mmCIF file of C-alpha atoms in Angstrom:
data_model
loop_
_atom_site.group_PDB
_atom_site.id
_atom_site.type_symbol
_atom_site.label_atom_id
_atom_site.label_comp_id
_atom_site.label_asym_id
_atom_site.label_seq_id
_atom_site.Cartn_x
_atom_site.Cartn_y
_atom_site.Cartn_z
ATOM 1 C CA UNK R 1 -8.978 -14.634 6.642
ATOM 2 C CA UNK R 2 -9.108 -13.733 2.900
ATOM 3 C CA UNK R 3 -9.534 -10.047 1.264
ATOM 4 C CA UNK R 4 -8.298 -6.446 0.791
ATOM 5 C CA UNK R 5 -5.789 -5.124 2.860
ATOM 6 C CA UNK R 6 -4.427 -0.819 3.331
ATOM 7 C CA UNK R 7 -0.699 -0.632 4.350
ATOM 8 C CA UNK R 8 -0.629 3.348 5.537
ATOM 9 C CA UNK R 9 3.287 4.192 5.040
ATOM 10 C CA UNK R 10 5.275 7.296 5.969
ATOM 11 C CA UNK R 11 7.833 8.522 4.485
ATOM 12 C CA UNK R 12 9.736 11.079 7.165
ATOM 13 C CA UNK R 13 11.830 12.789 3.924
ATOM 14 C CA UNK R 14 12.057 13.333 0.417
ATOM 15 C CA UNK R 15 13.443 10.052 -1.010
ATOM 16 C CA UNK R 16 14.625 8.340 -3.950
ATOM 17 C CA UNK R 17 14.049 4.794 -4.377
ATOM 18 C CA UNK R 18 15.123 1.874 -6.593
ATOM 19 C CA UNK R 19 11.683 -0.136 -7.135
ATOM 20 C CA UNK R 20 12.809 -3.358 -8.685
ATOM 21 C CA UNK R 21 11.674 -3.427 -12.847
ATOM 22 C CA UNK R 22 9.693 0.171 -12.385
ATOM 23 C CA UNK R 23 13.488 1.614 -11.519
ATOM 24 C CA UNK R 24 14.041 4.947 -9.358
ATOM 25 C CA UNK R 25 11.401 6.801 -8.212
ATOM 26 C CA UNK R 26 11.361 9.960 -6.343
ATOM 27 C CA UNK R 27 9.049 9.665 -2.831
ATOM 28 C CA UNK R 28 7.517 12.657 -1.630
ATOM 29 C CA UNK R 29 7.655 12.873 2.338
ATOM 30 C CA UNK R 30 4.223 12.222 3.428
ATOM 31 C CA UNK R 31 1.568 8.889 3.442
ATOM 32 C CA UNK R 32 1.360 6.641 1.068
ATOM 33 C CA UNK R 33 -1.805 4.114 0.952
ATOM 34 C CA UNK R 34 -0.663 0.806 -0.607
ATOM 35 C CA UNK R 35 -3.646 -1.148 -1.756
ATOM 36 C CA UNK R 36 -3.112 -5.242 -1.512
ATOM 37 C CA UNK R 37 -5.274 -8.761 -1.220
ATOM 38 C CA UNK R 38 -4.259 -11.925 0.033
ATOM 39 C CA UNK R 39 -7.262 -14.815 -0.901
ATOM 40 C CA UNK R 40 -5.345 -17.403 1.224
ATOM 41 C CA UNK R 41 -4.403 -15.383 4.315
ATOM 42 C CA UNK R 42 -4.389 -11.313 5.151
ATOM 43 C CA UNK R 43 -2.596 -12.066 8.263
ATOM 44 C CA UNK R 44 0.125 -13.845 7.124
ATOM 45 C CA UNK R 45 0.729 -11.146 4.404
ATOM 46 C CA UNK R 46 0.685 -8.506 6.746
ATOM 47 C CA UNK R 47 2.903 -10.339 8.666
ATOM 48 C CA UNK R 48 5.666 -10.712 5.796
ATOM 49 C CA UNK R 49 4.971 -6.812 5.159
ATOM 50 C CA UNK R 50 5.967 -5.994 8.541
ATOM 51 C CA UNK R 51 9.490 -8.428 8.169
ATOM 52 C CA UNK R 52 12.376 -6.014 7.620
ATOM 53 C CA UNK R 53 14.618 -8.982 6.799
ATOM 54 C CA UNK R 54 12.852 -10.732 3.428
ATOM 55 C CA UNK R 55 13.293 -11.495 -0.108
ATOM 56 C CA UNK R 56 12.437 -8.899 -2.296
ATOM 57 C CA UNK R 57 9.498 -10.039 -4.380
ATOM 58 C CA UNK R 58 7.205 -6.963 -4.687
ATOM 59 C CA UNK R 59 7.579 -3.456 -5.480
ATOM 60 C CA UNK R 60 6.284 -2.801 -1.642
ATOM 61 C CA UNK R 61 9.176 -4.837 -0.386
ATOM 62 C CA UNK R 62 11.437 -1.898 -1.893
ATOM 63 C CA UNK R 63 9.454 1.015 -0.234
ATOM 64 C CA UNK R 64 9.462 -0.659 3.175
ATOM 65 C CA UNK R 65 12.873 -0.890 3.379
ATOM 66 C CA UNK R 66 12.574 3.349 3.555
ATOM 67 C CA UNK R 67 9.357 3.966 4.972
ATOM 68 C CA UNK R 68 7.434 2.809 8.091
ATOM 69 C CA UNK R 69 4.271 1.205 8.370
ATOM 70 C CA UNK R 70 2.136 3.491 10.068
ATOM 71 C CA UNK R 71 -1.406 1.696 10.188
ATOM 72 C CA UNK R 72 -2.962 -1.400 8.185
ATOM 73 C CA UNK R 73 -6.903 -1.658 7.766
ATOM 74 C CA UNK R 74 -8.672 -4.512 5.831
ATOM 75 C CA UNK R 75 -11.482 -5.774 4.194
ATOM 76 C CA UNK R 76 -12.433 -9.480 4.516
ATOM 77 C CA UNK R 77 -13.921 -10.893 1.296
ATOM 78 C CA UNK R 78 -13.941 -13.927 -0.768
ATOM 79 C CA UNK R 79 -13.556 -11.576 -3.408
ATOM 80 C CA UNK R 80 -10.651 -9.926 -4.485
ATOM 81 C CA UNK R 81 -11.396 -6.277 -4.323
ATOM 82 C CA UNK R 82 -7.881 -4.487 -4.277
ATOM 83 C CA UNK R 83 -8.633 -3.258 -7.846
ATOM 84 C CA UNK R 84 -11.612 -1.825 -7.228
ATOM 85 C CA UNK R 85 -10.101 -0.252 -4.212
ATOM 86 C CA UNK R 86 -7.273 1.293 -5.629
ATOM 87 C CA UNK R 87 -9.767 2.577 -8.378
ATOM 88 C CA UNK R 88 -11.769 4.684 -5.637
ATOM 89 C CA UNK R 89 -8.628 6.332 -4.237
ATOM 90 C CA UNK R 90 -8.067 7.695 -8.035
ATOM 91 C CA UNK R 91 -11.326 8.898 -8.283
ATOM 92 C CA UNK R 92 -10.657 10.577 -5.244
ATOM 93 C CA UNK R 93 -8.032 12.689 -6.715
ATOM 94 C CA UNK R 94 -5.048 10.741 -5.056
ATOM 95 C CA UNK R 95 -1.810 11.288 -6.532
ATOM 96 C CA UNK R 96 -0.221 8.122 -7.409
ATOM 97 C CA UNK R 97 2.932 5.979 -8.283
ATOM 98 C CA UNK R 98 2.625 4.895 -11.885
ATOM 99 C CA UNK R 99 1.845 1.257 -11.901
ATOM 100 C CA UNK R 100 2.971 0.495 -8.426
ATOM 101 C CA UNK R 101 2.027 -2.761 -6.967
ATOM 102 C CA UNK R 102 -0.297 -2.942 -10.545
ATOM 103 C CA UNK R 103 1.924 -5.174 -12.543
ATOM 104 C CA UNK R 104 -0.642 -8.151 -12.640
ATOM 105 C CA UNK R 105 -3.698 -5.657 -13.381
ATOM 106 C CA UNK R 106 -4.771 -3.191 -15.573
ATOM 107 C CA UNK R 107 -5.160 -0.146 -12.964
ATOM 108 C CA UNK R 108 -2.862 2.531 -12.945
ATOM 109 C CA UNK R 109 -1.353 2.440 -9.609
ATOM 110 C CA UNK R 110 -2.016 0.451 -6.142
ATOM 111 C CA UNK R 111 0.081 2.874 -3.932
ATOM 112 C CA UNK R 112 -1.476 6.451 -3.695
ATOM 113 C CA UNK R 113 -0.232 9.398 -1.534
ATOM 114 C CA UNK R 114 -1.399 12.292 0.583
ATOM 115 C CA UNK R 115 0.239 15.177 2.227
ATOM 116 C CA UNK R 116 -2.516 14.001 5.364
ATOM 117 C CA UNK R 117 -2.393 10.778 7.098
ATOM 118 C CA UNK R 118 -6.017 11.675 8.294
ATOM 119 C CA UNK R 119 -6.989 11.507 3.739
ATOM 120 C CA UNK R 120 -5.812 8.030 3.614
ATOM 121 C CA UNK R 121 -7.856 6.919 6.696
ATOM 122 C CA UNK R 122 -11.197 8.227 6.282
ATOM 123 C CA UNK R 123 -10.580 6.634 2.862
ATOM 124 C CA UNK R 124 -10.158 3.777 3.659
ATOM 125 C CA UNK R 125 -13.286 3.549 6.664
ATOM 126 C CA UNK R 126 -14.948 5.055 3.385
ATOM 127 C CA UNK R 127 -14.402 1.739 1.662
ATOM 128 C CA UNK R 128 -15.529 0.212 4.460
ATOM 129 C CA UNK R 129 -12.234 -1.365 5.864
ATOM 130 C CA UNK R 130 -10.838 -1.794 9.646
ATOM 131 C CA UNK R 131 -8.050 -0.608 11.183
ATOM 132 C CA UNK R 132 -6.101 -3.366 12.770
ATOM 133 C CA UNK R 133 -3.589 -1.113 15.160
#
């Protein structure tokens, strides 16, 4: 299956973390929506995401190595779609990571937070994804 997926992440306590080239960034405790796409294969992804043993390749590998994956949802498209996405969770008002998981792209972030894990659902059923577990 190819498109858009939503890793929902909590973090249990305040946390700093070394993110690979964006360095160390403080975590808030809370959720944390991480926007990604995979055009060859979501589940396979998802699956790596879930690995706690793995190469670390992406800024997300860093965070999961801290926080726990709480829920996924996706989106299957032949399109990617993370972008725009990660664009309606700033016009939202979500607080965000400066140019997490956005290396490759020109948004400002693709991992946004919320005090409420109930904010980054309806969010993401907003944008028409579906919650795996």
């Amino acid at each position: 299956m190819k498109g858009s997926y939503l890793l929902l992440i909590e973090m249990v306590n305040d946390k700093k973390i070394m993110i690979g080239s964006l360095g160390k960034i403080e975590f808030k405790r809370g959720y944390y929506a991480y926007i990604g796409s995979a055009m060859n294969s979501i589940e396979k992804r998802i699956e790596r995401h879930l690995k706690k043993e793995k190469k670390m390749r992406w800024h997300i590998d860093y965070l999961l190595q801290e926080g726990e994956i709480k829920s996924i949802f996706y989106k299957e498209s032949n399109e990617k779609e993370e972008c725009r996405i990660a664009a309606s969770f700033l016009n939202a008002g979500f607080s965000y990571i400066k140019k997490f998981g956005a290396s490759d792209c020109n948004c400002k972030s693709h991992l946004f937070y919320s005090e409420k894990e109930n904010k980054i659902c309806c969010m993401a059923k907003k944008m028409g994804m579906l919650k795996i577990n």
